Coordinates of C-alpha atoms in Angstrom, one line a residue:
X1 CA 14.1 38.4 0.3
X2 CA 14.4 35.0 1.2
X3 CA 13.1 34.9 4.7
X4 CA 10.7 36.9 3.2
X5 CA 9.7 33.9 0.8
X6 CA 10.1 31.3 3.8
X7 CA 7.6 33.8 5.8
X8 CA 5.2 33.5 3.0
X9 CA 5.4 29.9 2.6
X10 CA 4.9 29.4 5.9
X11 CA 1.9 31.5 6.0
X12 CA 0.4 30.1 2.8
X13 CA 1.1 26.6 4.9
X14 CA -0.9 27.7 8.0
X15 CA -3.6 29.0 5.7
X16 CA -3.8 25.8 4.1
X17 CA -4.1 24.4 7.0
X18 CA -6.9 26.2 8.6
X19 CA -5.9 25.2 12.6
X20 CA -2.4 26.0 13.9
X21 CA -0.7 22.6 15.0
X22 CA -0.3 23.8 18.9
X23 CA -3.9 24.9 19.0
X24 CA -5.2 21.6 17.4
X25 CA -3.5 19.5 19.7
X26 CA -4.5 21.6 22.5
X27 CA -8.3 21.6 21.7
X28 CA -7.6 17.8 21.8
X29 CA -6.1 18.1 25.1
X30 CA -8.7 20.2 26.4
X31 CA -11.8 18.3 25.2
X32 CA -10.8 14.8 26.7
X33 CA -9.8 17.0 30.0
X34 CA -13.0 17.9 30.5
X35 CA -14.6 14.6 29.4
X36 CA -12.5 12.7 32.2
X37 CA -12.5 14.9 34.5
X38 CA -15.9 14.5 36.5
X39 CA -15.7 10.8 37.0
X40 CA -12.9 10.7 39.1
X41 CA -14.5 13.5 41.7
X42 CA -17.9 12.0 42.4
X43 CA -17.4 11.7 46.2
X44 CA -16.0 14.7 46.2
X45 CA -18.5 16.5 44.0
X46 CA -21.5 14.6 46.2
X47 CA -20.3 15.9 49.6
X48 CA -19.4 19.7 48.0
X49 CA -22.8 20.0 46.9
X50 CA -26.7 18.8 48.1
X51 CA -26.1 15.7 45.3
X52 CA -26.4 12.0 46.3
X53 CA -23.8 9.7 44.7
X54 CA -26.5 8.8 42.8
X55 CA -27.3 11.9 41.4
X56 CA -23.1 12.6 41.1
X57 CA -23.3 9.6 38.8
X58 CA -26.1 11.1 36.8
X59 CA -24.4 14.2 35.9
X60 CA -21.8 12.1 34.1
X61 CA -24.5 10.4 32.0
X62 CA -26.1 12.8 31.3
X63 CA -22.5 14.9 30.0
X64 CA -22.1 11.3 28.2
X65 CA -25.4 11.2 26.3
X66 CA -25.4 14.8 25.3
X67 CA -22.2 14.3 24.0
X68 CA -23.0 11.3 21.9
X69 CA -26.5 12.9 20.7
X70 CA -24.9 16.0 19.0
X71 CA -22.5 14.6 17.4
X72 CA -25.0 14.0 13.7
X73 CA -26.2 17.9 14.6
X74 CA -22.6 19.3 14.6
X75 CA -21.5 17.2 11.1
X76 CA -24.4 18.6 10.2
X77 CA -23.6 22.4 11.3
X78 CA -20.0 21.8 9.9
X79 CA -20.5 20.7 6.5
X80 CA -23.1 23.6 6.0
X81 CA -21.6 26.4 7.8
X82 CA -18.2 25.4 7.9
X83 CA -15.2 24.0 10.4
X84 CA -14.3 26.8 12.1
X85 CA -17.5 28.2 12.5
X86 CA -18.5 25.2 14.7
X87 CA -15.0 25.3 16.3
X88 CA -15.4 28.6 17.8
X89 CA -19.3 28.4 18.3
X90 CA -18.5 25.2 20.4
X91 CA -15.5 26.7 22.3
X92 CA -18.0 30.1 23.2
X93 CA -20.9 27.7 24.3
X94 CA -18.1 25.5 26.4
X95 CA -16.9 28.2 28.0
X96 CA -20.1 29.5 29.4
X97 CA -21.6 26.1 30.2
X98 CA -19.0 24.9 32.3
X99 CA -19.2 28.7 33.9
X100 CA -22.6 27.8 34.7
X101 CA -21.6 24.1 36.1
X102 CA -19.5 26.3 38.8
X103 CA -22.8 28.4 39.9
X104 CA -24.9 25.9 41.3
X105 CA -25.0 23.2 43.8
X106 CA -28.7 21.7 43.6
X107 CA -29.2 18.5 41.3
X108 CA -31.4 20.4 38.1
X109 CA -29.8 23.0 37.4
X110 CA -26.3 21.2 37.5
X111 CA -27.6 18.6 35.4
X112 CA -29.0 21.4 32.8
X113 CA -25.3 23.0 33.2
X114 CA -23.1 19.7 32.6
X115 CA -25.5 18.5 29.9
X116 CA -24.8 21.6 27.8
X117 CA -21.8 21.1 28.5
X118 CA -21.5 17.4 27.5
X119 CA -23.3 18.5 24.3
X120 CA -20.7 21.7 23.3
X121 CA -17.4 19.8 24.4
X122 CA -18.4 17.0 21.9
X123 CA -18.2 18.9 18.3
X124 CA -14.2 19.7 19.4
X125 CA -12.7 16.1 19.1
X126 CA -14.8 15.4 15.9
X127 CA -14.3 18.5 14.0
X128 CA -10.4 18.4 14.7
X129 CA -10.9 14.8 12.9
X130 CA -12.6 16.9 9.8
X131 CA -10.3 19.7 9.6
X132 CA -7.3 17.3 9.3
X133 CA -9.1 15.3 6.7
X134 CA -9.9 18.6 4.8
X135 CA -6.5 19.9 4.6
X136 CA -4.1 16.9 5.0
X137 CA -3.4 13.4 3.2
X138 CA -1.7 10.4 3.5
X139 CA 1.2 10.1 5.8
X140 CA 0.6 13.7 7.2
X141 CA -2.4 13.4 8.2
X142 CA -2.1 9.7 9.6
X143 CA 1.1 11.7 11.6
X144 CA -1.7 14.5 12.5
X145 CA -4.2 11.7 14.2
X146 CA -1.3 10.1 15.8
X147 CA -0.4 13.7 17.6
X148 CA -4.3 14.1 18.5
X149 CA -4.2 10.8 20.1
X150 CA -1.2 11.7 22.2
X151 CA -2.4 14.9 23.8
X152 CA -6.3 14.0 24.0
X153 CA -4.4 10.8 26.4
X154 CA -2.4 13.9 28.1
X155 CA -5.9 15.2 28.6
X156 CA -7.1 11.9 30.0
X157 CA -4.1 11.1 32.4
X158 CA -4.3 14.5 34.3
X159 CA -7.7 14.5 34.7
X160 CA -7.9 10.8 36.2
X161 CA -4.6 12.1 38.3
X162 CA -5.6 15.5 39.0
X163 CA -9.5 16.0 39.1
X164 CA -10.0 13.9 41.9
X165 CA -7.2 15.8 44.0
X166 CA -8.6 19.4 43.0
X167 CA -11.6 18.6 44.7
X168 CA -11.2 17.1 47.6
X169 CA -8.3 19.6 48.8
X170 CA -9.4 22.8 46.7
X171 CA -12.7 22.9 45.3
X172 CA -14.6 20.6 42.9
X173 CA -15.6 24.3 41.1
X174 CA -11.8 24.3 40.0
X175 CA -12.2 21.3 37.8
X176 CA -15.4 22.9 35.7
X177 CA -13.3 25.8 35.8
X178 CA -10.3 25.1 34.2
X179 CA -11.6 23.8 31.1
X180 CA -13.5 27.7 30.8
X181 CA -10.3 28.9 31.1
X182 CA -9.0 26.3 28.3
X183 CA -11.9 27.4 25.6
X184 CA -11.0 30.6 26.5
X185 CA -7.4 30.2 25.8
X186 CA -8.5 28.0 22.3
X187 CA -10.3 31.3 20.8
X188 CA -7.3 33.4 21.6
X189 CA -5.3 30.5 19.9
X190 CA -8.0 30.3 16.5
X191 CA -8.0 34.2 16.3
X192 CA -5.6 34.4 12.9
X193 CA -7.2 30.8 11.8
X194 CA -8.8 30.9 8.3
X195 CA -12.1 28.6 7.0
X196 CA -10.2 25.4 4.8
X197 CA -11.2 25.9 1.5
X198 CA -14.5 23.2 0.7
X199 CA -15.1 23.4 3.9
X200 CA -18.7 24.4 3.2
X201 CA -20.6 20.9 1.5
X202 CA -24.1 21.3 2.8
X203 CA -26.2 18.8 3.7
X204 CA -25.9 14.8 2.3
X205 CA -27.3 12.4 3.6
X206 CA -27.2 10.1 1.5
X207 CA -23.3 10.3 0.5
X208 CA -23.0 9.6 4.8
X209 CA -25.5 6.4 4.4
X210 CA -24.2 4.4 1.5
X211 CA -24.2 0.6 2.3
X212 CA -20.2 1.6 3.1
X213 CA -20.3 3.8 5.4
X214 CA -23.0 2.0 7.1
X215 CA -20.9 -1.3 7.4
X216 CA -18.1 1.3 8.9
X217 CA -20.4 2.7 11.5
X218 CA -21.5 -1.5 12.8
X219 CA -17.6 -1.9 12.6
X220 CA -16.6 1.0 14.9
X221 CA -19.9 0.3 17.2
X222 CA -18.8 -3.1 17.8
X223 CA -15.0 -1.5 18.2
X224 CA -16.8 1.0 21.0
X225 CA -17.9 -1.5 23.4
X226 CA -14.5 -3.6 23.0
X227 CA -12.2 -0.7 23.4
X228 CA -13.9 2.1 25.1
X229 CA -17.1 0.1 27.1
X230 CA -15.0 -2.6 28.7
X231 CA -11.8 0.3 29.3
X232 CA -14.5 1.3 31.9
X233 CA -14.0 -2.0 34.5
X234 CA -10.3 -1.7 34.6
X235 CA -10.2 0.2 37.6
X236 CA -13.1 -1.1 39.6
X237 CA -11.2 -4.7 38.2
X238 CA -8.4 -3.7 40.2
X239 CA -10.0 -2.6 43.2
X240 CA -12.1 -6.1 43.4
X241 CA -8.6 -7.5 43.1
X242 CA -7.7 -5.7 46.5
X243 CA -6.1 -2.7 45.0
X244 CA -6.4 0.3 47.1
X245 CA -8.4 3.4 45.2
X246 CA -5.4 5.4 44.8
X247 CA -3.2 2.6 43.4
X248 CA -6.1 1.4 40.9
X249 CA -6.1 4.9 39.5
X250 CA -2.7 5.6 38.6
X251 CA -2.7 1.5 37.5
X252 CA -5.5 2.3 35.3
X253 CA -3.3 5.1 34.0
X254 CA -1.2 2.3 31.9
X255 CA -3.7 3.0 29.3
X256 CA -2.6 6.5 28.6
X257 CA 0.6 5.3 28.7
X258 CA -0.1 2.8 26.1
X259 CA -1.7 5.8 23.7
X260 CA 1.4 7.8 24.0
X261 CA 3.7 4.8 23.1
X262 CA 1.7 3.8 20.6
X263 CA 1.2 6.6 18.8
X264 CA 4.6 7.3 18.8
X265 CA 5.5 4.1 17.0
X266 CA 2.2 5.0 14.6
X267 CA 4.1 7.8 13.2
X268 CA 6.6 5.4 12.2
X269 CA 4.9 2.7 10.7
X270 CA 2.1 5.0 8.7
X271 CA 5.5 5.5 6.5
X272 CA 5.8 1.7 5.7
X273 CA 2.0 0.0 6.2
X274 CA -1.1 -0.2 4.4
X275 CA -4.4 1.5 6.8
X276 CA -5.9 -2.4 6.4
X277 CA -2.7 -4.0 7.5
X278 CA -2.5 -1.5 10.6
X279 CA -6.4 -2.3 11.6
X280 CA -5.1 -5.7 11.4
X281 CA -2.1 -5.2 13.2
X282 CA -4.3 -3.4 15.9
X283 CA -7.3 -5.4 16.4
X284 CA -4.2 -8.6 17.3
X285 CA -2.8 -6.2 19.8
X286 CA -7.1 -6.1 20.6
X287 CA -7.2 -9.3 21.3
X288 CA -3.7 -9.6 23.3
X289 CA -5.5 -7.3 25.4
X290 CA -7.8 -9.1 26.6
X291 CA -6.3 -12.7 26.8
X292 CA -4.5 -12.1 30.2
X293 CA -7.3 -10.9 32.1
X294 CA -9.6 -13.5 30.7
X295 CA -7.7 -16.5 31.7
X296 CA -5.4 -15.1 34.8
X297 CA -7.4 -11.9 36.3
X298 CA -4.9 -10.5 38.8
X299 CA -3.8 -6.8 39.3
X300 CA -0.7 -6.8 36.5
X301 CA -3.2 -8.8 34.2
X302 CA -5.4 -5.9 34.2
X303 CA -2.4 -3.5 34.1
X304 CA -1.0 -5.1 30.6
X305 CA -4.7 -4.9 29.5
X306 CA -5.1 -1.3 30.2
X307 CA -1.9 -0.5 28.2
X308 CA -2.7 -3.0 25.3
X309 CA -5.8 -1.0 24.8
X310 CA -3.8 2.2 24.9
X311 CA -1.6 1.0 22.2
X312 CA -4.7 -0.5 20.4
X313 CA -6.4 2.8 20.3
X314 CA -3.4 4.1 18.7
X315 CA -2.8 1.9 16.2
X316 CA -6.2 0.2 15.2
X317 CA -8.6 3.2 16.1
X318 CA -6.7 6.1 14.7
X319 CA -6.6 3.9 11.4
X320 CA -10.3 3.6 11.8
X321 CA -11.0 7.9 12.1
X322 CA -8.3 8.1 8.9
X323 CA -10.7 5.5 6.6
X324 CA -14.1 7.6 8.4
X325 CA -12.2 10.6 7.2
X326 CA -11.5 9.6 3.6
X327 CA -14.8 7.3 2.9
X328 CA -16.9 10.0 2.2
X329 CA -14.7 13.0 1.6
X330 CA -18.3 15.0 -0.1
X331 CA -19.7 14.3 3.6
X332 CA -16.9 14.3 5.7
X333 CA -18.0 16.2 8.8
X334 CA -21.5 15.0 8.6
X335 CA -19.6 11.1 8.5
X336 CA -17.6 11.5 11.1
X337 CA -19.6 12.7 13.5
X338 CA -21.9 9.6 12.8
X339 CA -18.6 7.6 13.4
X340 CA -17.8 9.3 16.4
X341 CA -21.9 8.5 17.6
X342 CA -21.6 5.1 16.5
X343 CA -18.1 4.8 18.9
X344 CA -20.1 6.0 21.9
X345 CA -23.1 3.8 21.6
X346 CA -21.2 0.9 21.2
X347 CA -19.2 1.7 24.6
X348 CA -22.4 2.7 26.2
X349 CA -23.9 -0.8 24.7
X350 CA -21.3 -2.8 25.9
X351 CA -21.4 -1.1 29.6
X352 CA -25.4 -1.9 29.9
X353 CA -24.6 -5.2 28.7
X354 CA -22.2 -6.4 31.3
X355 CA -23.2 -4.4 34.3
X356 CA -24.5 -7.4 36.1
X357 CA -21.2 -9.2 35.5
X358 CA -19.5 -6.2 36.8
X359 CA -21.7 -5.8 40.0
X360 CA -21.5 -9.3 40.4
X361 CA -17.4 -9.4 40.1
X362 CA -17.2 -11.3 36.9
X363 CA -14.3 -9.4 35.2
X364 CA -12.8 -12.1 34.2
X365 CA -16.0 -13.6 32.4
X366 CA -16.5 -9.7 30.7
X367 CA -12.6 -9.4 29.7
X368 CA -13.0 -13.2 28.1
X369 CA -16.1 -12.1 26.4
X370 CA -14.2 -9.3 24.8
X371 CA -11.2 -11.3 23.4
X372 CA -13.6 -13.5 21.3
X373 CA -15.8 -10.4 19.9
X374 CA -11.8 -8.6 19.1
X375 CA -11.3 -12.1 17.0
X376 CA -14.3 -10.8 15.5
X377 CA -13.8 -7.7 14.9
X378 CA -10.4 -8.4 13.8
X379 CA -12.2 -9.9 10.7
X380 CA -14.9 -7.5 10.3
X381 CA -12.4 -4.3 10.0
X382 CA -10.1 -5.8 7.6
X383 CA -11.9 -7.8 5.7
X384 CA -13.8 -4.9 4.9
X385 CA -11.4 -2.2 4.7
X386 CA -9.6 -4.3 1.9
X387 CA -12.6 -4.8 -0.1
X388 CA -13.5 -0.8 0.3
X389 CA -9.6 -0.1 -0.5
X390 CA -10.1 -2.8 -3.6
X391 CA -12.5 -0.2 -4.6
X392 CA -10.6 3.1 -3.7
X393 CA -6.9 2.2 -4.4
X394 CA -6.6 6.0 -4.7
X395 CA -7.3 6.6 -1.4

């Protein structure tokens, strides 16, 4: 009778829950696998097919935009049909896209394939962020963001490690591949899942664009281009530094490194901390980032910075996705995914911005830039997050 009860609970748990644990986290793996894993076999990918480098580099912008255009139609799709309904939906429309990515070699078509793919691969990461704020609080959830960040960095590390490898001595097929396999694998692993209760809101609009929300959305734009735009010149920082290609890779790799540690000492510090003193506490770590490579630009400079922004995406940017989660809890999915669009053009921003310092060498002069808009930012996040959490102390 009583592992009958413990069954039961357990089961009642998972229900309540919606997404097993394993299956979360490997969605999370899965999506950030796939998002990294064409940049690192362009050469590759350009001598395997009738692409120029040019047009190599084109499929990844392309993947990019679509991924950051779809992320208000998915909210959208989630708060009126529901989590899991989008969950699978995306995983079925992964799957055959990247399928398709493996059929052709001339430019359009792969550039229709990799688009749709870009676009189905982005609802995963966002509605994981929805279904924990549906169905967990507090210091669990905080716990459950902290996991996500851990194994969408797995994700990251072995596709910068791997990708690149797979192609040039397999096939760059393998790499679009795989991740079919993954959503494939993700179904199997959703097959006993059950829809969170309120998971079906309908449309708001206008609970996603009070004056709040807004402000959030210009914070984490302006926390885009610091932490994910200028993540982008580490390793071509290290190369310009005399770093050979292979070396500047697994370097650049201090950044996942950084995620994993850092989320590890999240899960401990959720426990004791306010959400505005860890932005705080984050958007310092931000700016130590930044301060060695602005002032002494050398290969280890850029190492430390690579792994400061690890650990600041752990700390300061899951904190963000918890307050995106709980600021408009009538809206959520519809809210994040404006938060998750608002991330990406901000990183996308900050690239256009400094891509004639980049071609130009000037890392230093773009990793200096940074560290006074982190000062900035530093003051914009928690200076508003207290006056928001002034206003929800519930929350």
């Amino acid at each position: 009778m009583r592992k009958a009860g413990m069954r039961q609970d357990q089961d009642l748990q998972s229900r309540a829950h919606g997404v097993p644990d394993p299956a979360l986290r490997f969605i999370g793996f899965l999506s950030f696998f796939d998002r990294y894993g064409t940049p690192p076999m362009l050469v590759a990918l350009s001598v395997g097919t009738s692409l120029s480098f040019a047009q190599a580099v084109q499929l990844v912008a392309s993947y990019a935009l679509f991924y950051a255009i779809g992320q208000p139609i998915w909210g959208m799709l989630s708060d009126r049909f529901g989590r899991l309904a989008v969950l699978r939906a995306a995983l079925i429309g992964a799957a055959l896209a990247a399928i398709a990515s493996i059929l052709f070699t001339n430019y359009l078509p792969l550039l229709i394939a990799r688009s749709v793919t870009g676009l189905m691969f982005g609802a995963l990461y966002p509605t994981l962020l929805t279904l924990l704020g549906d169905t967990r609080t507090g210091v669990e959830r905080a716990r459950g963001l902290s996991d996500l960040q851990i194994y969408s960095s797995l994700g990251t590390t072995l596709a910068t490690l791997a990708s690149g490898a797979l192609a040039s001595f397999v096939d760059w097929r393998l790499v679009f591949f795989l991740p079919a396999l993954g959503c494939i694998a993700a179904l199997y692993s959703l097959r006993k899942s059950a829809e969170p209760e309120r998971s079906r809101s309908g449309f708001n609009f206008r609970a996603a664009l009070r004056p709040m929300n807004l402000a959030l959305y210009g914070i984490v734009f302006l926390e885009g281009g610091l932490l994910m735009g200028l993540l982008t010149y580490i390793v071509p920082a290290l190369q310009e530094s005399g770093v050979s290609i292979g070396l500047a890779g697994a370097l650049g790799c201090a950044f996942a490194l950084g995620v994993i540690l850092g989320a590890r000492l999240m899960r401990q510090l959720v426990a004791r901390f306010s959400r505005t003193w860890l932005i705080g506490a984050g958007g310092l770590v931000l700016c130590a980032a930044f301060l060695p490579s602005a002032f002494a630009p050398s290969p280890a400079s850029y190492t430390v910075t690579a792994f400061l922004l690890g650990a600041t995406n752990a700390i300061m940017h899951s904190s963000m996705q918890g307050w995106a989660t709980d600021i408009s809890p009538d809206a959520r999915a519809t809210t994040v995914s404006l938060f998750v669009f608002a991330l990406f053009a901000g990183a996308s921003a900050a690239t256009y911005l400094t891509a004639d310092l980049a071609q130009h060498g000037g890392y230093g002069q773009i990793f200096g830039f940074g560290l006074a808009f982190s000062l900035l930012l530093v003051a914009l996040a928690t200076g508003t997050h207290a006056l928001w959490r002034r206003k929800h102390p519930e929350s």
